[in-house]
Amino acid sequence: MTAEEFRRHGHALVDWVADYWDRVETLPVLSQVSPGEIRRRLPAHPPSLGEDFESVLSDLDSIILPGITHWQSPNFFAYFPANTSGPSVLGELVSAGLGVQGMLWSTSPACTELETHVLDWMAEMTGLPETFRSTGAGGGVLQDSASSAALCAMVAAREKATGGASNRSGCDGRLTAYASTEAHSSLHKAAGIAGIGRENHRLLPTDGALRLDPCALREAVRADRAAGLRPFFVTATVGTTSTNAMDPLAAVGEVCRSEGLWLHVDGAMSGSAAICPEFRIHLQGIEYADSYCFNPHKWLFTNFDCDCFFVADRAALIHSLSILPEYLRNQATESGAVLDYRDWQVPLGRRFRALKLWFVIRHYGVEGLRTLVRHHVDLARRFAGWVRESEDFELVVEPPLNLVCFRHRGGDEANQAILDRVNGEGSLYLTHTKVGGALTLRLSVGQTRTELRHVESAWAAIREAGRAIRRPRG
Ligand SMILES: *Cc1c(COP(=O)(O)O)cnc(C)c1O
């Protein structure tokens, strides 16, 4: 592709994305295709000769779009948001154009230094303790996902607990880790990958508000110690995936401190809310954390993938993941004056992710980002108010931020029917969870373009579906 052709197609594609965002709210949110349908529309064999770029673009519309679930629709209320924005996509474009590998400082100094700088900004923007900044003993790094952050945290903690032995000879099967039953599955998975063993990752009971119970944690740790095991790692979640429950960080942190355990705090979605001082209440006790992560790719207008991962002691992380084969030796690294982010993550290669975050922060400014987050929380609270006042529906838990868990009073079948109906109509997309065994509907507000009118229409559609199930069939 010549530079001229790239310019032409590139401009057309930017228009395509802008048009897509303009019209996405008119498309059925949940893709309605059946399994195999998209593949059947694709040619069985790759083209042996190059094709017109125009025909590629036209297939984008005719083949690919029908198979898209529209995460960027303002009517997307499922799971958690994965929002994006103009500055983010443009930052991604530059990153792709530069195509740098940021594994070492020397392989692109700006890639490393912008990342360090933006992570320090993030720590400041969200009110994190000084220990998480690069100017102290810790620092931040961008990971692809909260799952990777959890794995790196667990490996660093494992190494610390065994004085480096687990990196040489493996684990002895006696290390144990802890989280609540509501913690994200990525922690359980990390325990498997890190050689701790899923069986040794204890899922502890929660209190009435679905929060990790610090007393249960202390008891489990002591019982394991008494049985000759070696407790080493605890995860506390700020905003669980299922119901947005907030584990009590300070109380959990006290247990970790007195028992000598690594505390990892997972704030995947809700961590973004901490850019607003009034929502930092959920991070009270974060100073106990050895590591912490949250995902701007969920709720900070930065497209996937972008997870901010902070550690209080970077030496522990680097020791556990560092490698230095001859072909990567260089003066900057030997001098010790630079950070090499390949030592802060599982893969060697890494992309220039900080660009899109930098674009986003500079475009909106901290105040602009706060306004957007507050708007989402306000919309969720209004919705919760409508549920509270309705006769047919009830709140399952009080929403702390932007996720509303609610249900029809008619039981699981009624709620399943409502879910099927609204998702089948395509005008919005909701998902569910189970709370105390009961099917619960979740409305998660966080899409970049979601306005009051979208939440109002969602409520109207949900109520209508609720009425429809009460009407006798006939
Ligand atoms: C979404 C979520 C994750 C997983 O995030 P990825 O970045 O997709 O790995 C982990 N923890 C919590 C609490 C989440 O909500």
Short mmCIF file of C-alpha atoms and ligand atoms in Angstrom, two decimals:
data_model
loop_
_atom_site.label_atom_id
_atom_site.label_comp_id
_atom_site.label_asym_id
_atom_site.label_seq_id
_atom_site.Cartn_x
_atom_site.Cartn_y
_atom_site.Cartn_z
CA MET A 1 0.00 0.00 0.00
CA THR A 2 1.55 3.29 -1.03
CA ALA A 3 1.49 6.31 1.25
CA GLU A 4 -1.12 7.89 -1.03
CA GLU A 5 -3.36 4.82 -0.89
CA PHE A 6 -2.92 4.61 2.85
CA ARG A 7 -3.98 8.23 3.20
CA ARG A 8 -7.08 7.67 1.09
CA HIS A 9 -8.22 4.45 2.75
CA GLY A 10 -7.22 5.74 6.16
CA HIS A 11 -9.40 8.81 5.80
CA ALA A 12 -12.25 6.63 4.60
CA LEU A 13 -11.83 4.38 7.61
CA VAL A 14 -11.79 7.23 10.09
CA ASP A 15 -15.07 8.34 8.48
CA TRP A 16 -16.33 4.78 8.79
CA VAL A 17 -15.62 4.68 12.53
CA ALA A 18 -17.14 8.14 13.09
CA ASP A 19 -20.26 7.13 11.14
CA TYR A 20 -20.41 3.89 13.09
CA TRP A 21 -20.41 5.72 16.41
CA ASP A 22 -23.13 8.05 15.08
CA ARG A 23 -25.45 5.23 14.09
CA VAL A 24 -24.53 2.49 16.55
CA GLU A 25 -27.50 3.20 18.79
CA THR A 26 -29.85 2.20 15.99
CA LEU A 27 -28.30 -1.28 15.65
CA PRO A 28 -29.47 -4.31 17.67
CA VAL A 29 -27.03 -4.32 20.59
CA LEU A 30 -26.59 -8.07 20.93
CA SER A 31 -25.53 -9.70 17.67
CA GLN A 32 -28.34 -11.89 16.40
CA VAL A 33 -26.30 -14.32 14.27
CA SER A 34 -26.20 -18.04 14.95
CA PRO A 35 -23.02 -20.09 15.45
CA GLY A 36 -21.08 -20.56 12.19
CA GLU A 37 -23.05 -17.92 10.29
CA ILE A 38 -20.15 -15.49 9.90
CA ARG A 39 -17.71 -18.17 8.77
CA ARG A 40 -20.16 -19.43 6.18
CA ARG A 41 -20.10 -16.01 4.55
CA LEU A 42 -16.31 -16.00 4.27
CA PRO A 43 -14.49 -17.62 1.33
CA ALA A 44 -13.08 -21.05 2.19
CA HIS A 45 -9.57 -20.13 1.02
CA PRO A 46 -7.43 -17.01 1.33
CA PRO A 47 -7.06 -14.87 -1.82
CA SER A 48 -3.95 -15.80 -3.74
CA LEU A 49 -3.74 -12.32 -5.25
CA GLY A 50 -4.27 -9.05 -3.42
CA GLU A 51 -7.75 -7.52 -3.55
CA ASP A 52 -9.09 -3.97 -3.76
CA PHE A 53 -9.18 -2.32 -0.40
CA GLU A 54 -12.69 -1.10 -1.28
CA SER A 55 -13.94 -4.65 -1.40
CA VAL A 56 -12.40 -5.34 2.01
CA LEU A 57 -14.23 -2.34 3.40
CA SER A 58 -17.48 -3.44 1.86
CA ASP A 59 -17.16 -6.87 3.50
CA LEU A 60 -16.63 -5.11 6.79
CA ASP A 61 -20.19 -3.81 6.48
CA SER A 62 -21.83 -6.86 4.99
CA ILE A 63 -20.06 -9.73 6.77
CA ILE A 64 -18.45 -8.46 9.94
CA LEU A 65 -20.88 -5.89 11.34
CA PRO A 66 -23.83 -8.30 11.64
CA GLY A 67 -21.64 -10.44 13.88
CA ILE A 68 -20.73 -7.58 16.18
CA THR A 69 -22.24 -7.12 19.63
CA HIS A 70 -22.13 -3.37 19.95
CA TRP A 71 -20.12 -2.62 23.06
CA GLN A 72 -20.02 1.02 21.99
CA SER A 73 -23.79 1.32 21.82
CA PRO A 74 -25.23 3.71 24.40
CA ASN A 75 -27.78 0.93 25.00
CA PHE A 76 -25.09 -1.52 26.09
CA PHE A 77 -25.71 -2.24 29.79
CA ALA A 78 -24.31 -5.78 29.97
CA TYR A 79 -21.31 -7.15 31.92
CA PHE A 80 -19.05 -4.20 32.53
CA PRO A 81 -18.41 -1.39 30.06
CA ALA A 82 -15.48 -1.52 27.66
CA ASN A 83 -15.74 2.04 26.56
CA THR A 84 -13.61 3.97 24.10
CA SER A 85 -13.34 7.48 22.73
CA GLY A 86 -11.96 9.50 19.84
CA PRO A 87 -8.64 10.38 21.49
CA SER A 88 -8.14 6.77 22.54
CA VAL A 89 -8.65 5.37 19.03
CA LEU A 90 -6.36 8.03 17.58
CA GLY A 91 -3.69 7.14 20.15
CA GLU A 92 -4.07 3.50 19.13
CA LEU A 93 -3.64 4.47 15.49
CA VAL A 94 -0.37 6.26 16.23
CA SER A 95 0.83 3.31 18.28
CA ALA A 96 0.12 0.98 15.36
CA GLY A 97 1.80 3.34 12.93
CA LEU A 98 4.94 3.64 15.03
CA GLY A 99 4.85 -0.10 15.59
CA VAL A 100 7.47 -0.01 18.31
CA GLN A 101 8.43 -2.82 20.65
CA GLY A 102 8.77 -1.32 24.10
CA MET A 103 10.37 -4.26 25.85
CA LEU A 104 13.46 -2.28 26.90
CA TRP A 105 14.00 1.40 27.60
CA SER A 106 16.54 1.42 24.78
CA THR A 107 14.16 -0.08 22.22
CA SER A 108 12.14 3.18 22.39
CA PRO A 109 12.87 5.46 25.33
CA ALA A 110 9.66 7.45 24.85
CA CYS A 111 7.56 4.31 25.11
CA THR A 112 8.94 3.58 28.58
CA GLU A 113 9.17 7.12 29.87
CA LEU A 114 5.70 8.17 28.75
CA GLU A 115 4.31 5.04 30.39
CA THR A 116 6.10 5.73 33.69
CA HIS A 117 4.91 9.31 33.56
CA VAL A 118 1.28 8.56 32.72
CA LEU A 119 1.13 5.92 35.46
CA ASP A 120 2.43 8.49 37.94
CA TRP A 121 -0.28 10.84 36.68
CA MET A 122 -2.83 8.09 37.20
CA ALA A 123 -1.64 7.51 40.76
CA GLU A 124 -2.05 11.23 41.39
CA MET A 125 -5.43 11.41 39.63
CA THR A 126 -6.87 8.57 41.70
CA GLY A 127 -5.30 9.59 45.03
CA LEU A 128 -3.05 6.55 45.42
CA PRO A 129 -0.35 6.50 48.11
CA GLU A 130 3.15 7.77 47.26
CA THR A 131 4.52 4.22 47.42
CA PHE A 132 2.85 3.39 44.10
CA ARG A 133 4.71 6.12 42.22
CA SER A 134 7.94 5.62 40.35
CA THR A 135 9.53 8.29 42.53
CA GLY A 136 9.27 5.93 45.52
CA ALA A 137 10.07 2.24 45.86
CA GLY A 138 7.16 1.17 43.68
CA GLY A 139 5.65 2.24 40.40
CA GLY A 140 3.12 1.50 37.73
CA VAL A 141 3.07 -0.36 34.44
CA LEU A 142 0.43 -1.01 31.79
CA GLN A 143 -0.69 -4.60 31.42
CA ASP A 144 -3.07 -5.97 28.83
CA SER A 145 -5.64 -6.95 31.45
CA ALA A 146 -6.46 -7.25 35.13
CA SER A 147 -5.93 -11.00 34.72
CA SER A 148 -2.30 -10.45 33.77
CA ALA A 149 -1.87 -8.01 36.63
CA ALA A 150 -3.22 -10.63 39.04
CA LEU A 151 -0.83 -13.25 37.69
CA CYS A 152 2.20 -10.95 37.96
CA ALA A 153 1.21 -9.97 41.49
CA MET A 154 0.87 -13.59 42.50
CA VAL A 155 4.21 -14.59 40.99
CA ALA A 156 5.98 -11.68 42.70
CA ALA A 157 4.36 -12.59 46.02
CA ARG A 158 5.26 -16.25 45.55
CA GLU A 159 8.90 -15.35 44.96
CA LYS A 160 8.97 -13.06 47.95
CA ALA A 161 7.42 -15.70 50.20
CA THR A 162 9.96 -18.33 49.15
CA GLY A 163 13.05 -16.11 48.98
CA GLY A 164 13.29 -16.73 45.25
CA ALA A 165 13.24 -20.53 45.61
CA SER A 166 9.97 -21.01 43.71
CA ASN A 167 11.56 -19.50 40.60
CA ARG A 168 14.31 -22.10 40.68
CA SER A 169 12.77 -25.28 41.96
CA GLY A 170 9.02 -24.62 41.78
CA CYS A 171 6.50 -24.53 44.60
CA ASP A 172 6.34 -27.14 47.31
CA GLY A 173 2.55 -27.37 47.18
CA ARG A 174 2.17 -25.67 50.54
CA LEU A 175 1.59 -22.04 49.53
CA THR A 176 -2.00 -20.89 50.01
CA ALA A 177 -3.84 -17.84 48.67
CA TYR A 178 -7.17 -16.29 49.64
CA ALA A 179 -10.02 -14.31 48.12
CA SER A 180 -13.76 -14.20 48.59
CA THR A 181 -16.18 -16.37 46.65
CA GLU A 182 -17.09 -13.14 44.81
CA ALA A 183 -13.54 -12.47 43.58
CA HIS A 184 -12.90 -12.57 39.86
CA SER A 185 -12.13 -15.96 38.31
CA SER A 186 -8.80 -14.60 37.03
CA LEU A 187 -7.37 -14.96 40.55
CA HIS A 188 -8.27 -18.62 40.66
CA LYS A 189 -6.79 -19.04 37.21
CA ALA A 190 -3.60 -17.22 38.27
CA ALA A 191 -3.20 -19.64 41.18
CA GLY A 192 -3.27 -22.48 38.68
CA ILE A 193 -0.82 -20.86 36.27
CA ALA A 194 1.58 -19.70 39.00
CA GLY A 195 1.93 -23.24 40.30
CA ILE A 196 0.12 -22.52 43.56
CA GLY A 197 -2.67 -24.86 42.51
CA ARG A 198 -6.33 -23.94 42.27
CA GLU A 199 -7.00 -26.16 45.26
CA ASN A 200 -4.72 -23.93 47.32
CA HIS A 201 -6.62 -20.80 46.34
CA ARG A 202 -9.23 -20.55 49.08
CA LEU A 203 -12.54 -18.92 48.27
CA LEU A 204 -13.82 -17.53 51.55
CA PRO A 205 -17.37 -16.73 52.57
CA THR A 206 -18.62 -13.15 52.40
CA ASP A 207 -20.65 -11.06 54.81
CA GLY A 208 -24.27 -10.05 54.21
CA ALA A 209 -23.16 -7.38 51.73
CA LEU A 210 -21.11 -9.90 49.69
CA ARG A 211 -17.81 -8.49 50.99
CA LEU A 212 -14.77 -10.50 52.01
CA ASP A 213 -15.10 -11.18 55.72
CA PRO A 214 -11.82 -10.27 57.50
CA CYS A 215 -12.60 -12.61 60.41
CA ALA A 216 -13.12 -15.54 58.06
CA LEU A 217 -9.83 -14.60 56.41
CA ARG A 218 -7.93 -14.57 59.70
CA GLU A 219 -9.40 -17.90 60.74
CA ALA A 220 -8.60 -19.55 57.42
CA VAL A 221 -5.02 -18.27 57.49
CA ARG A 222 -4.49 -19.54 61.03
CA ALA A 223 -6.03 -22.90 60.30
CA ASP A 224 -3.80 -23.35 57.26
CA ARG A 225 -0.72 -22.33 59.19
CA ALA A 226 -1.61 -24.79 61.95
CA ALA A 227 -1.88 -27.49 59.28
CA GLY A 228 1.68 -26.78 58.13
CA LEU A 229 0.74 -24.71 55.06
CA ARG A 230 2.23 -21.35 54.04
CA PRO A 231 -0.34 -18.58 53.52
CA PHE A 232 1.15 -15.86 51.30
CA PHE A 233 -1.41 -13.96 49.21
CA VAL A 234 -4.78 -12.26 49.60
CA THR A 235 -6.95 -10.54 47.01
CA ALA A 236 -9.41 -7.85 47.99
CA THR A 237 -11.81 -6.61 45.34
CA VAL A 238 -12.97 -3.03 44.98
CA GLY A 239 -16.15 -3.56 43.02
CA THR A 240 -16.80 -7.25 42.45
CA THR A 241 -17.86 -8.24 38.96
CA SER A 242 -21.13 -9.77 40.02
CA THR A 243 -22.60 -7.06 42.27
CA ASN A 244 -19.95 -4.35 42.71
CA ALA A 245 -19.40 -5.30 46.36
CA MET A 246 -16.53 -3.44 48.03
CA ASP A 247 -14.23 -5.53 50.22
CA PRO A 248 -13.15 -3.67 53.39
CA LEU A 249 -9.55 -2.87 52.47
CA ALA A 250 -8.40 -1.52 55.82
CA ALA A 251 -9.68 -4.50 57.83
CA VAL A 252 -8.35 -7.00 55.28
CA GLY A 253 -5.10 -5.03 55.15
CA GLU A 254 -4.71 -5.32 58.91
CA VAL A 255 -4.97 -9.09 58.68
CA CYS A 256 -2.43 -9.16 55.85
CA ARG A 257 -0.01 -6.97 57.76
CA SER A 258 -0.19 -8.94 60.98
CA GLU A 259 0.04 -12.28 59.15
CA GLY A 260 2.75 -11.18 56.71
CA LEU A 261 0.68 -11.72 53.54
CA TRP A 262 0.86 -9.94 50.17
CA LEU A 263 -2.31 -7.92 49.56
CA HIS A 264 -3.43 -7.51 45.95
CA VAL A 265 -6.34 -5.16 45.34
CA ASP A 266 -8.41 -5.73 42.22
CA GLY A 267 -10.32 -2.59 41.22
CA ALA A 268 -10.80 -3.57 37.60
CA MET A 269 -13.86 -1.46 36.88
CA SER A 270 -14.53 0.59 39.97
CA GLY A 271 -10.96 1.83 40.35
CA SER A 272 -11.66 4.40 37.63
CA ALA A 273 -14.21 6.06 39.89
CA ALA A 274 -11.38 7.11 42.21
CA ILE A 275 -10.59 9.98 39.86
CA CYS A 276 -13.55 11.61 41.67
CA PRO A 277 -12.54 12.41 45.27
CA GLU A 278 -16.03 11.59 46.55
CA PHE A 279 -15.72 7.97 45.34
CA ARG A 280 -12.31 7.32 46.93
CA ILE A 281 -14.09 6.14 50.02
CA HIS A 282 -14.08 2.65 48.46
CA LEU A 283 -10.27 2.73 48.33
CA GLN A 284 -9.85 3.54 52.01
CA GLY A 285 -7.08 1.24 53.22
CA ILE A 286 -5.35 1.03 49.82
CA GLU A 287 -2.10 1.96 51.62
CA TYR A 288 -2.02 -1.64 52.89
CA ALA A 289 -1.82 -2.98 49.34
CA ASP A 290 1.33 -4.49 47.88
CA SER A 291 -0.22 -4.33 44.43
CA TYR A 292 -3.29 -2.76 42.87
CA CYS A 293 -4.84 -2.68 39.44
CA PHE A 294 -7.71 -1.13 37.56
CA ASN A 295 -8.73 -1.02 33.91
CA PRO A 296 -9.06 2.27 32.04
CA HIS A 297 -10.28 -0.06 29.27
CA LYS A 298 -13.46 -0.62 31.24
CA TRP A 299 -14.56 2.76 32.47
CA LEU A 300 -12.06 5.42 31.50
CA PHE A 301 -12.75 5.94 27.79
CA THR A 302 -9.60 4.09 26.69
CA ASN A 303 -10.13 1.19 24.35
CA PHE A 304 -9.08 -2.35 25.27
CA ASP A 305 -6.38 -3.23 26.23
CA CYS A 306 -5.24 -1.00 29.05
CA ASP A 307 -4.80 -2.08 32.67
CA CYS A 308 -2.93 0.10 35.18
CA PHE A 309 -0.95 -2.11 37.54
CA PHE A 310 0.83 -0.61 40.54
CA VAL A 311 3.24 -2.20 42.98
CA ALA A 312 4.54 -0.77 46.25
CA ASP A 313 7.90 -2.56 45.90
CA ARG A 314 9.01 -2.82 42.28
CA ALA A 315 12.10 -4.83 43.23
CA ALA A 316 9.90 -7.77 44.25
CA LEU A 317 8.13 -7.76 40.89
CA ILE A 318 11.30 -7.32 38.85
CA HIS A 319 13.18 -10.06 40.69
CA SER A 320 10.44 -12.52 39.92
CA LEU A 321 10.15 -11.75 36.18
CA SER A 322 13.57 -10.49 35.11
CA ILE A 323 15.57 -12.17 32.37
CA LEU A 324 18.66 -10.95 30.55
CA PRO A 325 19.84 -13.03 27.61
CA GLU A 326 22.97 -11.83 25.87
CA TYR A 327 21.11 -10.47 22.85
CA LEU A 328 19.19 -8.02 25.04
CA ARG A 329 22.20 -6.66 26.91
CA ASN A 330 22.67 -2.91 26.53
CA GLN A 331 24.35 -0.03 28.29
CA ALA A 332 21.23 1.72 29.54
CA THR A 333 20.04 -1.46 31.28
CA GLU A 334 23.48 -2.20 32.79
CA SER A 335 23.71 1.35 34.09
CA GLY A 336 20.60 0.78 36.21
CA ALA A 337 19.35 4.25 35.30
CA VAL A 338 16.29 3.07 33.36
CA LEU A 339 13.22 0.86 33.73
CA ASP A 340 12.85 -2.06 31.35
CA TYR A 341 9.19 -3.00 31.36
CA ARG A 342 9.79 -6.50 29.99
CA ASP A 343 10.67 -7.26 33.65
CA TRP A 344 7.22 -6.14 34.83
CA GLN A 345 5.07 -8.49 32.75
CA VAL A 346 4.84 -12.04 31.35
CA PRO A 347 5.64 -11.47 27.65
CA LEU A 348 8.86 -9.94 26.40
CA GLY A 349 7.40 -7.73 23.66
CA ARG A 350 5.03 -4.93 24.47
CA ARG A 351 3.08 -2.34 22.60
CA PHE A 352 3.01 1.42 23.09
CA ARG A 353 -0.19 1.48 25.16
CA ALA A 354 0.58 4.66 27.09
CA LEU A 355 -0.09 6.79 24.01
CA LYS A 356 -3.83 6.26 24.00
CA LEU A 357 -4.09 6.89 27.74
CA TRP A 358 -2.02 10.06 27.36
CA PHE A 359 -4.27 11.23 24.51
CA VAL A 360 -7.37 10.55 26.61
CA ILE A 361 -6.10 12.35 29.71
CA ARG A 362 -4.95 15.35 27.70
CA HIS A 363 -8.10 15.56 25.62
CA TYR A 364 -10.59 15.42 28.49
CA GLY A 365 -8.47 16.71 31.36
CA VAL A 366 -9.01 15.33 34.84
CA GLU A 367 -12.14 17.45 35.30
CA GLY A 368 -13.60 16.27 32.01
CA LEU A 369 -13.09 12.63 32.99
CA ARG A 370 -14.65 13.25 36.38
CA THR A 371 -17.71 14.77 34.75
CA LEU A 372 -18.21 11.67 32.58
CA VAL A 373 -17.80 9.23 35.48
CA ARG A 374 -20.14 11.25 37.70
CA HIS A 375 -22.69 11.30 34.90
CA HIS A 376 -22.68 7.49 34.75
CA VAL A 377 -23.04 7.16 38.50
CA ASP A 378 -25.89 9.66 38.44
CA LEU A 379 -27.69 7.69 35.69
CA ALA A 380 -27.31 4.45 37.65
CA ARG A 381 -28.67 6.12 40.77
CA ARG A 382 -31.69 7.45 38.91
CA PHE A 383 -32.37 3.98 37.56
CA ALA A 384 -32.02 2.54 41.07
CA GLY A 385 -34.55 5.14 42.24
CA TRP A 386 -37.09 3.98 39.64
CA VAL A 387 -36.59 0.37 40.69
CA ARG A 388 -36.99 1.30 44.35
CA GLU A 389 -40.31 3.01 43.62
CA SER A 390 -41.70 0.29 41.40
CA GLU A 391 -44.11 -2.34 42.62
CA ASP A 392 -42.90 -5.14 40.37
CA PHE A 393 -39.14 -4.78 40.78
CA GLU A 394 -36.74 -4.56 43.72
CA LEU A 395 -33.10 -3.66 44.28
CA VAL A 396 -30.99 -6.65 45.27
CA VAL A 397 -28.18 -4.52 46.73
CA GLU A 398 -27.73 -0.77 47.07
CA PRO A 399 -25.60 0.27 44.10
CA PRO A 400 -22.35 1.89 45.28
CA LEU A 401 -21.49 3.29 41.84
CA ASN A 402 -22.62 2.56 38.30
CA LEU A 403 -23.91 -1.04 38.53
CA VAL A 404 -27.53 -1.69 39.51
CA CYS A 405 -28.51 -5.22 40.57
CA PHE A 406 -32.26 -5.66 40.62
CA ARG A 407 -34.96 -8.19 39.92
CA HIS A 408 -38.60 -8.69 39.20
CA ARG A 409 -40.46 -9.92 42.26
CA GLY A 410 -41.88 -12.79 40.23
CA GLY A 411 -38.91 -15.14 40.68
CA ASP A 412 -36.23 -16.63 38.42
CA GLU A 413 -38.49 -17.59 35.56
CA ALA A 414 -39.91 -14.11 35.33
CA ASN A 415 -36.46 -12.57 35.35
CA GLN A 416 -35.18 -14.96 32.71
CA ALA A 417 -38.18 -14.13 30.52
CA ILE A 418 -37.49 -10.40 30.88
CA LEU A 419 -33.84 -10.89 30.01
CA ASP A 420 -34.67 -12.99 26.93
CA ARG A 421 -37.25 -10.55 25.76
CA VAL A 422 -35.27 -7.31 26.05
CA ASN A 423 -32.08 -8.85 24.65
CA GLY A 424 -33.99 -10.48 21.80
CA GLU A 425 -35.58 -7.18 20.81
CA GLY A 426 -32.10 -5.72 20.43
CA SER A 427 -32.93 -2.30 21.82
CA LEU A 428 -30.64 -2.87 24.79
CA TYR A 429 -28.38 -5.51 26.24
CA LEU A 430 -28.50 -6.66 29.87
CA THR A 431 -26.80 -9.60 31.57
CA HIS A 432 -27.50 -11.39 34.81
CA THR A 433 -25.86 -12.81 37.90
CA LYS A 434 -27.00 -14.91 40.83
CA VAL A 435 -27.25 -13.45 44.29
CA GLY A 436 -28.10 -15.85 47.09
CA GLY A 437 -29.04 -18.37 44.41
CA ALA A 438 -31.61 -16.04 42.81
CA LEU A 439 -31.38 -14.82 39.23
CA THR A 440 -30.58 -11.12 39.33
CA LEU A 441 -30.55 -8.58 36.51
CA ARG A 442 -27.60 -6.22 36.15
CA LEU A 443 -27.68 -2.79 34.56
CA SER A 444 -24.14 -1.53 34.15
CA VAL A 445 -23.85 2.10 33.04
CA GLY A 446 -20.55 3.17 31.54
CA GLN A 447 -20.75 3.53 27.80
CA THR A 448 -19.19 6.76 26.53
CA ARG A 449 -22.39 7.97 24.83
CA THR A 450 -25.02 6.78 27.27
CA GLU A 451 -27.47 9.56 28.15
CA LEU A 452 -30.50 9.82 30.39
CA ARG A 453 -32.79 9.02 27.47
CA HIS A 454 -31.09 5.66 26.92
CA VAL A 455 -31.48 4.67 30.55
CA GLU A 456 -35.11 5.84 30.47
CA SER A 457 -35.81 3.71 27.39
CA ALA A 458 -34.10 0.75 29.01
CA TRP A 459 -36.32 1.06 32.07
CA ALA A 460 -39.40 1.39 29.87
CA ALA A 461 -38.45 -1.77 27.93
CA ILE A 462 -37.74 -3.71 31.13
CA ARG A 463 -41.04 -2.67 32.71
CA GLU A 464 -42.92 -3.53 29.56
CA ALA A 465 -41.28 -6.96 29.52
CA GLY A 466 -42.27 -7.31 33.18
CA ARG A 467 -45.89 -6.48 32.36
CA ALA A 468 -45.92 -8.89 29.44
CA ILE A 469 -45.06 -11.86 31.63
CA ARG A 470 -47.94 -11.07 33.99
CA ARG A 471 -50.54 -10.96 31.24
CA PRO A 472 -52.30 -14.27 30.79
CA ARG A 473 -51.27 -15.95 27.57
CA GLY A 474 -53.83 -16.03 24.90
C1 LIG B 1 -13.46 -7.41 34.54
C2 LIG B 1 -12.79 -7.83 35.79
C3 LIG B 1 -11.58 -8.52 35.77
C4 LIG B 1 -10.97 -9.03 34.50
O1 LIG B 1 -10.49 -8.00 33.75
P1 LIG B 1 -9.60 -8.31 32.46
O2 LIG B 1 -8.89 -7.01 32.28
O3 LIG B 1 -10.53 -8.65 31.38
O4 LIG B 1 -8.68 -9.41 32.80
C5 LIG B 1 -10.94 -8.78 36.96
N1 LIG B 1 -11.48 -8.40 38.12
C6 LIG B 1 -12.66 -7.76 38.20
C7 LIG B 1 -13.21 -7.35 39.53
C8 LIG B 1 -13.34 -7.45 37.03
O5 LIG B 1 -14.50 -6.83 37.09
#
